[in-house]
Amino acid sequence: MKRIAVIGGGVTGITTAYTLAKRGLDVTVYEKHRYAAMETSFANGGQLSASNAEVWNNWQTIIKGLKWMSHRDAPLLVNPKPSWHKLSWFVEFIAAIPQYEKNTTETARLAIAARDYLFAWAQEEGIDFDLKKQGILHIYRDKAGFDHAANVSRLLAAGGLERRPVTPEEMRSIEPTLAGSYYGGFYTESDSTGDIHKFTNGLADAILRLGVKTCYEHSVTELSADQSHAWVTSFDGEEQTRDTFDGVVICAGVGSRALAAKLGDRVNIYPVKGYSITVELDDQASQEAAPTVSLLDDATKIVTSRLGDDRFRVAGTAEFSGYNRDIRDDRIQPLTRWVEQCFPSVCTRRVVPWAGLRPMLPNMMPRVGPGRLPTVFYNTGHGHLGWTLSAITAEMLAEAVETSSSGTTVSAAG
């Protein structure tokens, strides 16, 4: 039985461990936190959204980023302080603009393929994660935004996604609680929402039943590999342990870049900070006034999900400021104001803020497959669609490991 180490206990690492264990491999997961899903998989927007598959590589994004640099509460904020990492990332981001259409369509295709796996796993393992299959409504306040969305819909359709334009009247029939004036929207009935933290922890329980060894509170301090083995050295706060494996899979989110460098690979992930608030719906009036259909406001880059009866998750923004995890009030306030404008009857007295670092590659596509050495694999760099893509990339990764074990050559995806 092949022994495989998985580095990272977020949604990508746990789904990877699950698919590998289901194939009969001996799997060990290393996670620096005490529990699974304590960083980027803790409190994201909650969407399983093929309709949000558009990659960001276009000149419109560049122009908006430059325009917003002086606005601390802008949806996209780039810290002007230079670093080689940031500069190299943006150069490669611009170089990927010609692949914008192809990558958007491919991302939609992957997101659609991921659904069946994720729902099947949740049903098989009995995971309750506040799933709502009520679709996602994209909202637009002007014609320019709506027309851009129409072009994006064409690319999504090429990947197999059906989403339809809706009038302001149809928008209000889909989500009656939404306030404000809108030019129109697009509705994707097949999309859904849920709690990523609950899902990942449910699957983390499932991998234990499958015999996976979990090393929580273990920080990986050294990592090396050759043509036949991989070695992982971890520290649990008291002692260091070194173990030998037949292969290692890097699923470490924004930590993947440094680990890849130890193994002789270049994985140019940049940490793009996103924020969320969880509005606690403590009274019946707020519960009735909060939406049940998930929303995506393209102009403000804000997404929402209803988590059960008593929680309303609102997330968004993108901040390029390195590995800083600080929760900034001037980035949280726009999310709260958005709730008060779009859902004025929802009480915002009790709001829980959060920030997480999205692991983004310059072309906005995940890195899935082998590295330079046949014992090294990657499943990382999912950006703003980590949960949406996690099930299919975990399946792709498991197939790559199996194929490599049989001696067949496989090239990396993404």
Short mmCIF file of C-alpha atoms in Angstrom, two decimals:
data_model
loop_
_atom_site.label_atom_id
_atom_site.label_comp_id
_atom_site.label_asym_id
_atom_site.label_seq_id
_atom_site.Cartn_x
_atom_site.Cartn_y
_atom_site.Cartn_z
CA MET A 1 0.00 0.00 0.00
CA LYS A 2 1.41 3.38 -1.03
CA ARG A 3 2.00 5.82 1.84
CA ILE A 4 1.05 9.40 0.90
CA ALA A 5 1.47 12.57 2.98
CA VAL A 6 -0.98 15.42 2.46
CA ILE A 7 0.23 18.81 3.67
CA GLY A 8 -2.70 21.02 4.65
CA GLY A 9 -6.01 20.44 6.42
CA GLY A 10 -8.24 22.94 4.65
CA VAL A 11 -10.98 21.96 2.23
CA THR A 12 -8.43 21.05 -0.47
CA GLY A 13 -6.29 18.89 1.80
CA ILE A 14 -9.24 17.09 3.39
CA THR A 15 -10.95 16.37 0.07
CA THR A 16 -7.61 15.14 -1.31
CA ALA A 17 -7.10 12.83 1.67
CA TYR A 18 -10.65 11.53 1.20
CA THR A 19 -10.21 10.65 -2.48
CA LEU A 20 -6.84 9.03 -1.86
CA ALA A 21 -8.15 6.98 1.06
CA LYS A 22 -11.16 5.87 -0.97
CA ARG A 23 -8.67 4.44 -3.48
CA GLY A 24 -7.01 2.37 -0.77
CA LEU A 25 -3.88 4.44 -0.14
CA ASP A 26 -2.32 4.89 3.30
CA VAL A 27 -2.75 8.63 3.93
CA THR A 28 -1.38 10.98 6.60
CA VAL A 29 -2.57 14.60 6.84
CA TYR A 30 -0.39 17.31 8.40
CA GLU A 31 -2.17 20.43 9.62
CA LYS A 32 -0.61 23.17 11.77
CA HIS A 33 -3.89 24.07 13.48
CA ARG A 34 -5.71 22.06 16.13
CA TYR A 35 -8.64 21.37 13.80
CA ALA A 36 -9.38 21.19 10.09
CA ALA A 37 -10.52 24.23 8.11
CA MET A 38 -9.28 26.96 10.45
CA GLU A 39 -7.91 29.39 7.85
CA THR A 40 -9.26 30.11 4.35
CA SER A 41 -11.85 27.33 4.74
CA PHE A 42 -13.28 28.84 7.93
CA ALA A 43 -15.74 31.57 6.95
CA ASN A 44 -15.78 32.19 3.21
CA GLY A 45 -18.75 33.41 1.19
CA GLY A 46 -20.36 29.98 1.23
CA GLN A 47 -21.10 29.75 -2.48
CA LEU A 48 -20.74 26.66 -4.64
CA SER A 49 -20.75 28.86 -7.68
CA ALA A 50 -20.01 27.77 -11.21
CA SER A 51 -21.57 31.11 -12.18
CA ASN A 52 -18.61 32.89 -10.54
CA ALA A 53 -16.08 31.08 -12.74
CA GLU A 54 -14.92 34.19 -14.60
CA VAL A 55 -11.17 34.57 -14.13
CA TRP A 56 -9.89 38.06 -13.32
CA ASN A 57 -7.31 38.29 -16.12
CA ASN A 58 -8.62 41.20 -18.17
CA TRP A 59 -7.67 44.84 -18.66
CA GLN A 60 -10.84 45.97 -16.91
CA THR A 61 -9.50 44.46 -13.65
CA ILE A 62 -6.15 46.23 -14.11
CA ILE A 63 -7.81 49.60 -14.74
CA LYS A 64 -10.13 49.24 -11.74
CA GLY A 65 -7.23 48.24 -9.51
CA LEU A 66 -5.23 51.32 -10.49
CA LYS A 67 -8.26 53.59 -10.04
CA TRP A 68 -9.05 52.19 -6.59
CA MET A 69 -5.51 52.25 -5.15
CA SER A 70 -6.22 55.43 -3.17
CA HIS A 71 -9.54 54.16 -1.78
CA ARG A 72 -9.04 52.13 1.39
CA ASP A 73 -12.58 50.68 1.19
CA ALA A 74 -12.40 49.73 -2.52
CA PRO A 75 -13.55 46.26 -3.63
CA LEU A 76 -10.05 45.64 -5.04
CA LEU A 77 -7.12 47.11 -3.12
CA VAL A 78 -3.43 46.79 -4.02
CA ASN A 79 -0.86 47.83 -1.44
CA PRO A 80 1.60 49.99 -3.45
CA LYS A 81 4.60 48.76 -1.45
CA PRO A 82 6.64 46.75 -3.99
CA SER A 83 7.97 43.24 -3.55
CA TRP A 84 9.52 40.85 -6.07
CA HIS A 85 6.80 38.31 -5.31
CA LYS A 86 4.01 40.77 -6.01
CA LEU A 87 5.65 42.19 -9.13
CA SER A 88 6.36 38.77 -10.62
CA TRP A 89 2.78 37.71 -9.90
CA PHE A 90 1.28 40.73 -11.67
CA VAL A 91 3.57 40.33 -14.67
CA GLU A 92 2.36 36.74 -15.04
CA PHE A 93 -1.24 37.86 -14.39
CA ILE A 94 -1.03 40.28 -17.34
CA ALA A 95 0.66 37.62 -19.48
CA ALA A 96 -2.35 35.34 -18.89
CA ILE A 97 -4.89 37.87 -20.25
CA PRO A 98 -4.95 36.17 -23.69
CA GLN A 99 -6.20 32.99 -21.93
CA TYR A 100 -9.10 34.83 -20.22
CA GLU A 101 -11.87 33.26 -22.30
CA LYS A 102 -10.41 29.74 -22.35
CA ASN A 103 -9.71 29.71 -18.62
CA THR A 104 -13.15 31.08 -17.73
CA THR A 105 -14.83 28.35 -19.75
CA GLU A 106 -12.56 25.64 -18.31
CA THR A 107 -13.21 26.84 -14.75
CA ALA A 108 -16.97 26.62 -15.35
CA ARG A 109 -16.56 23.10 -16.69
CA LEU A 110 -14.58 22.05 -13.61
CA ALA A 111 -17.08 23.68 -11.24
CA ILE A 112 -19.98 21.80 -12.82
CA ALA A 113 -18.08 18.51 -12.66
CA ALA A 114 -17.33 19.09 -8.96
CA ARG A 115 -20.98 19.29 -7.91
CA ASP A 116 -21.94 15.65 -8.23
CA TYR A 117 -18.90 14.47 -6.30
CA LEU A 118 -19.38 16.94 -3.45
CA PHE A 119 -23.09 16.25 -3.02
CA ALA A 120 -22.53 12.48 -3.24
CA TRP A 121 -19.81 12.61 -0.57
CA ALA A 122 -21.98 14.66 1.77
CA GLN A 123 -24.87 12.22 1.36
CA GLU A 124 -22.70 9.14 1.75
CA GLU A 125 -20.99 10.48 4.88
CA GLY A 126 -24.10 12.10 6.40
CA ILE A 127 -22.66 15.64 6.45
CA ASP A 128 -25.05 18.46 7.35
CA PHE A 129 -23.55 21.73 6.11
CA ASP A 130 -26.59 24.03 5.74
CA LEU A 131 -26.86 23.24 2.03
CA LYS A 132 -29.33 25.38 0.07
CA LYS A 133 -29.99 24.50 -3.57
CA GLN A 134 -31.79 27.73 -4.43
CA GLY A 135 -29.44 29.10 -7.07
CA ILE A 136 -27.35 32.26 -7.23
CA LEU A 137 -28.62 35.63 -8.43
CA HIS A 138 -26.09 38.10 -9.92
CA ILE A 139 -27.30 41.68 -9.57
CA TYR A 140 -26.39 44.72 -11.74
CA ARG A 141 -27.19 48.38 -11.24
CA ASP A 142 -26.27 49.62 -14.74
CA LYS A 143 -26.25 48.53 -18.37
CA ALA A 144 -22.46 48.30 -18.61
CA GLY A 145 -22.25 45.71 -15.85
CA PHE A 146 -25.20 43.78 -17.26
CA ASP A 147 -23.72 43.75 -20.77
CA HIS A 148 -20.37 42.48 -19.47
CA ALA A 149 -22.23 39.71 -17.63
CA ALA A 150 -23.97 38.76 -20.88
CA ASN A 151 -20.56 38.24 -22.49
CA VAL A 152 -19.42 36.18 -19.50
CA SER A 153 -22.57 34.07 -19.78
CA ARG A 154 -21.49 33.10 -23.29
CA LEU A 155 -18.17 31.79 -21.92
CA LEU A 156 -19.90 29.96 -19.08
CA ALA A 157 -22.33 28.37 -21.53
CA ALA A 158 -19.36 27.02 -23.51
CA GLY A 159 -18.38 25.22 -20.30
CA GLY A 160 -21.86 23.77 -19.92
CA LEU A 161 -23.46 26.23 -17.49
CA GLU A 162 -26.99 27.48 -17.92
CA ARG A 163 -27.77 30.90 -16.48
CA ARG A 164 -30.48 33.24 -17.68
CA PRO A 165 -30.98 36.99 -17.73
CA VAL A 166 -33.73 38.31 -15.47
CA THR A 167 -35.56 41.64 -15.27
CA PRO A 168 -35.76 43.68 -12.06
CA GLU A 169 -39.29 42.34 -11.58
CA GLU A 170 -38.07 38.75 -11.96
CA MET A 171 -35.22 39.48 -9.54
CA ARG A 172 -37.72 40.48 -6.87
CA SER A 173 -39.78 37.36 -7.45
CA ILE A 174 -36.61 35.27 -7.01
CA GLU A 175 -35.57 37.16 -3.85
CA PRO A 176 -38.39 39.39 -2.51
CA THR A 177 -36.34 40.82 0.37
CA LEU A 178 -33.80 42.56 -1.90
CA ALA A 179 -34.09 46.37 -1.75
CA GLY A 180 -32.73 48.92 -4.20
CA SER A 181 -32.91 49.79 -7.89
CA TYR A 182 -31.36 47.45 -10.48
CA TYR A 183 -30.91 47.33 -14.24
CA GLY A 184 -31.20 43.55 -14.31
CA GLY A 185 -29.58 40.31 -13.25
CA PHE A 186 -28.55 36.80 -14.16
CA TYR A 187 -29.88 33.76 -12.33
CA THR A 188 -28.12 30.38 -12.12
CA GLU A 189 -30.62 27.90 -10.74
CA SER A 190 -28.10 25.03 -10.52
CA ASP A 191 -25.73 26.81 -8.09
CA SER A 192 -25.99 26.41 -4.33
CA THR A 193 -24.60 27.51 -0.96
CA GLY A 194 -23.55 26.08 2.38
CA ASP A 195 -21.11 26.27 5.27
CA ILE A 196 -17.59 25.32 4.12
CA HIS A 197 -16.36 24.89 7.69
CA LYS A 198 -19.12 22.40 8.53
CA PHE A 199 -18.56 20.52 5.28
CA THR A 200 -14.79 20.25 5.70
CA ASN A 201 -15.06 19.11 9.31
CA GLY A 202 -17.70 16.55 8.37
CA LEU A 203 -15.36 15.15 5.74
CA ALA A 204 -12.48 15.31 8.24
CA ASP A 205 -14.49 12.95 10.45
CA ALA A 206 -15.08 10.70 7.45
CA ILE A 207 -11.38 10.33 6.63
CA LEU A 208 -10.77 9.06 10.16
CA ARG A 209 -13.29 6.30 9.53
CA LEU A 210 -11.38 5.50 6.33
CA GLY A 211 -8.16 5.03 8.30
CA VAL A 212 -6.43 8.32 7.51
CA LYS A 213 -3.90 9.42 10.13
CA THR A 214 -4.34 13.08 11.06
CA CYS A 215 -1.46 15.03 12.55
CA TYR A 216 -3.14 18.20 13.80
CA GLU A 217 -1.00 20.87 15.51
CA HIS A 218 1.94 19.65 13.43
CA SER A 219 3.88 22.33 11.57
CA VAL A 220 5.94 21.03 8.66
CA THR A 221 9.49 22.29 9.26
CA GLU A 222 11.38 20.33 6.59
CA LEU A 223 10.32 18.69 3.36
CA SER A 224 12.38 16.78 0.80
CA ALA A 225 11.97 14.16 -1.89
CA ASP A 226 13.79 12.13 -4.50
CA GLN A 227 12.74 9.82 -7.33
CA SER A 228 11.28 7.18 -4.99
CA HIS A 229 10.48 8.72 -1.60
CA ALA A 230 9.42 11.87 0.23
CA TRP A 231 10.37 12.91 3.76
CA VAL A 232 8.28 15.11 6.06
CA THR A 233 9.63 16.59 9.27
CA SER A 234 7.01 18.11 11.57
CA PHE A 235 6.99 19.83 14.95
CA ASP A 236 4.09 19.38 17.38
CA GLY A 237 5.21 21.97 19.89
CA GLU A 238 7.32 19.54 21.89
CA GLU A 239 9.34 17.36 19.52
CA GLN A 240 10.24 16.97 15.87
CA THR A 241 9.28 13.83 13.95
CA ARG A 242 10.59 12.73 10.55
CA ASP A 243 8.64 10.23 8.49
CA THR A 244 9.11 8.60 5.10
CA PHE A 245 6.43 8.36 2.40
CA ASP A 246 6.05 7.13 -1.15
CA GLY A 247 4.70 10.52 -2.16
CA VAL A 248 3.63 13.92 -0.86
CA VAL A 249 0.75 16.20 -1.93
CA ILE A 250 0.98 19.93 -1.27
CA CYS A 251 -2.44 21.36 -0.37
CA ALA A 252 -1.16 24.12 1.89
CA GLY A 253 -2.97 27.14 0.44
CA VAL A 254 -0.83 30.27 0.62
CA GLY A 255 1.93 28.21 2.25
CA SER A 256 2.30 26.09 -0.88
CA ARG A 257 4.77 28.44 -2.57
CA ALA A 258 7.42 28.07 0.16
CA LEU A 259 6.95 24.29 0.39
CA ALA A 260 7.20 23.94 -3.39
CA ALA A 261 10.52 25.81 -3.34
CA LYS A 262 11.92 23.20 -0.94
CA LEU A 263 11.02 20.54 -3.50
CA GLY A 264 12.53 22.35 -6.49
CA ASP A 265 9.23 23.58 -7.97
CA ARG A 266 7.97 27.09 -8.63
CA VAL A 267 4.32 27.60 -7.65
CA ASN A 268 3.80 31.36 -7.74
CA ILE A 269 0.84 31.64 -5.38
CA TYR A 270 0.06 35.09 -3.98
CA PRO A 271 -2.11 35.54 -0.84
CA VAL A 272 -5.15 37.64 -1.79
CA LYS A 273 -7.01 38.64 1.33
CA GLY A 274 -10.78 38.44 1.44
CA TYR A 275 -13.15 39.49 4.21
CA SER A 276 -16.49 38.28 5.47
CA ILE A 277 -19.05 39.09 8.09
CA THR A 278 -21.53 36.69 9.62
CA VAL A 279 -24.67 38.56 10.57
CA GLU A 280 -26.32 36.81 13.50
CA LEU A 281 -30.07 36.82 12.86
CA ASP A 282 -31.16 36.89 16.49
CA ASP A 283 -34.74 38.06 16.01
CA GLN A 284 -37.59 36.81 13.87
CA ALA A 285 -37.84 40.09 11.94
CA SER A 286 -34.21 39.79 10.79
CA GLN A 287 -34.69 36.14 9.88
CA GLU A 288 -37.64 37.07 7.68
CA ALA A 289 -35.85 40.09 6.15
CA ALA A 290 -32.62 38.26 5.23
CA PRO A 291 -32.42 36.61 1.79
CA THR A 292 -32.59 32.87 1.29
CA VAL A 293 -31.32 33.01 -2.29
CA SER A 294 -27.58 33.59 -2.66
CA LEU A 295 -26.52 36.88 -4.26
CA LEU A 296 -23.46 38.14 -6.09
CA ASP A 297 -23.09 41.89 -6.54
CA ASP A 298 -20.47 42.22 -9.29
CA ALA A 299 -19.96 45.98 -8.85
CA THR A 300 -18.96 45.66 -5.19
CA LYS A 301 -17.56 42.11 -5.48
CA ILE A 302 -19.80 40.97 -2.62
CA VAL A 303 -21.37 37.52 -2.28
CA THR A 304 -23.91 36.24 0.22
CA SER A 305 -25.23 32.98 1.58
CA ARG A 306 -27.91 32.08 4.10
CA LEU A 307 -26.59 29.55 6.59
CA GLY A 308 -29.53 27.93 8.33
CA ASP A 309 -32.22 30.11 9.89
CA ASP A 310 -30.05 32.32 12.05
CA ARG A 311 -26.89 33.24 10.09
CA PHE A 312 -26.35 35.45 7.05
CA ARG A 313 -22.85 35.37 5.53
CA VAL A 314 -21.63 38.34 3.46
CA ALA A 315 -18.16 38.20 1.93
CA GLY A 316 -16.02 39.91 -0.64
CA THR A 317 -13.24 42.30 -1.59
CA ALA A 318 -9.72 41.44 -2.69
CA GLU A 319 -6.65 42.89 -1.01
CA PHE A 320 -3.06 42.46 -2.20
CA SER A 321 -1.05 43.13 0.95
CA GLY A 322 1.13 40.07 1.40
CA TYR A 323 0.67 37.54 4.18
CA ASN A 324 -1.06 40.04 6.48
CA ARG A 325 -4.13 38.48 8.13
CA ASP A 326 -5.26 41.56 10.09
CA ILE A 327 -8.97 42.31 10.04
CA ARG A 328 -9.26 45.95 9.03
CA ASP A 329 -12.33 47.89 10.08
CA ASP A 330 -12.28 50.01 6.89
CA ARG A 331 -12.62 46.78 4.88
CA ILE A 332 -15.36 45.32 7.09
CA GLN A 333 -17.57 48.42 7.18
CA PRO A 334 -18.46 48.30 3.44
CA LEU A 335 -19.85 44.78 3.96
CA THR A 336 -22.01 45.94 6.86
CA ARG A 337 -23.19 49.02 4.94
CA TRP A 338 -24.09 46.82 1.96
CA VAL A 339 -26.36 44.72 4.20
CA GLU A 340 -28.00 47.84 5.61
CA GLN A 341 -28.64 49.22 2.11
CA CYS A 342 -29.85 46.04 0.42
CA PHE A 343 -31.65 44.51 3.41
CA PRO A 344 -32.55 47.45 5.67
CA SER A 345 -34.76 45.41 7.99
CA VAL A 346 -31.91 43.07 8.97
CA CYS A 347 -30.44 43.98 12.34
CA THR A 348 -26.64 44.42 12.16
CA ARG A 349 -26.15 44.81 15.90
CA ARG A 350 -24.25 41.49 16.11
CA VAL A 351 -21.80 40.99 13.26
CA VAL A 352 -18.79 38.64 13.37
CA PRO A 353 -15.88 39.76 11.10
CA TRP A 354 -13.29 37.46 9.52
CA ALA A 355 -10.42 37.64 7.03
CA GLY A 356 -8.70 34.88 5.08
CA LEU A 357 -5.97 34.59 2.44
CA ARG A 358 -7.00 33.12 -0.90
CA PRO A 359 -4.19 31.18 -2.62
CA MET A 360 -4.14 32.60 -6.15
CA LEU A 361 -1.97 31.71 -9.11
CA PRO A 362 -1.49 34.40 -11.78
CA ASN A 363 -3.64 32.64 -14.40
CA MET A 364 -6.39 32.03 -11.78
CA MET A 365 -6.28 28.28 -12.45
CA PRO A 366 -5.45 25.68 -9.77
CA ARG A 367 -2.24 23.68 -9.94
CA VAL A 368 -3.26 20.01 -9.95
CA GLY A 369 -0.89 17.14 -10.66
CA PRO A 370 2.77 16.14 -10.35
CA GLY A 371 5.76 18.34 -9.77
CA ARG A 372 9.32 17.99 -11.02
CA LEU A 373 9.81 14.75 -9.10
CA PRO A 374 7.50 11.71 -9.52
CA THR A 375 6.92 11.59 -5.75
CA VAL A 376 5.66 15.18 -5.49
CA PHE A 377 2.14 16.39 -6.31
CA TYR A 378 0.17 19.63 -6.01
CA ASN A 379 -3.47 20.46 -5.44
CA THR A 380 -3.42 24.14 -4.64
CA GLY A 381 -3.96 27.68 -5.94
CA HIS A 382 -7.76 27.59 -6.22
CA GLY A 383 -8.18 31.30 -5.53
CA HIS A 384 -11.73 32.48 -4.91
CA LEU A 385 -13.26 29.11 -5.90
CA GLY A 386 -11.55 26.72 -3.49
CA TRP A 387 -14.69 25.04 -2.22
CA THR A 388 -16.44 25.15 -5.59
CA LEU A 389 -13.60 23.28 -7.32
CA SER A 390 -12.32 21.15 -4.43
CA ALA A 391 -14.16 17.92 -5.19
CA ILE A 392 -13.13 17.69 -8.84
CA THR A 393 -9.51 18.71 -8.26
CA ALA A 394 -9.26 16.13 -5.47
CA GLU A 395 -10.48 13.48 -7.92
CA MET A 396 -8.01 14.70 -10.57
CA LEU A 397 -5.20 14.60 -8.04
CA ALA A 398 -6.02 11.07 -6.90
CA GLU A 399 -6.05 9.91 -10.52
CA ALA A 400 -2.65 11.54 -11.07
CA VAL A 401 -1.21 9.75 -8.03
CA GLU A 402 -2.61 6.42 -9.20
CA THR A 403 -1.34 6.98 -12.74
CA SER A 404 2.10 7.91 -11.46
CA SER A 405 2.20 4.76 -9.32
CA SER A 406 1.50 2.69 -12.44
CA GLY A 407 4.42 4.33 -14.24
CA THR A 408 2.43 6.43 -16.72
CA THR A 409 3.58 10.00 -17.33
CA VAL A 410 1.10 12.73 -16.39
CA SER A 411 1.48 16.47 -16.96
CA ALA A 412 0.36 19.04 -14.42
CA ALA A 413 -2.89 20.93 -14.95
CA GLY A 414 -3.16 24.63 -14.30
#
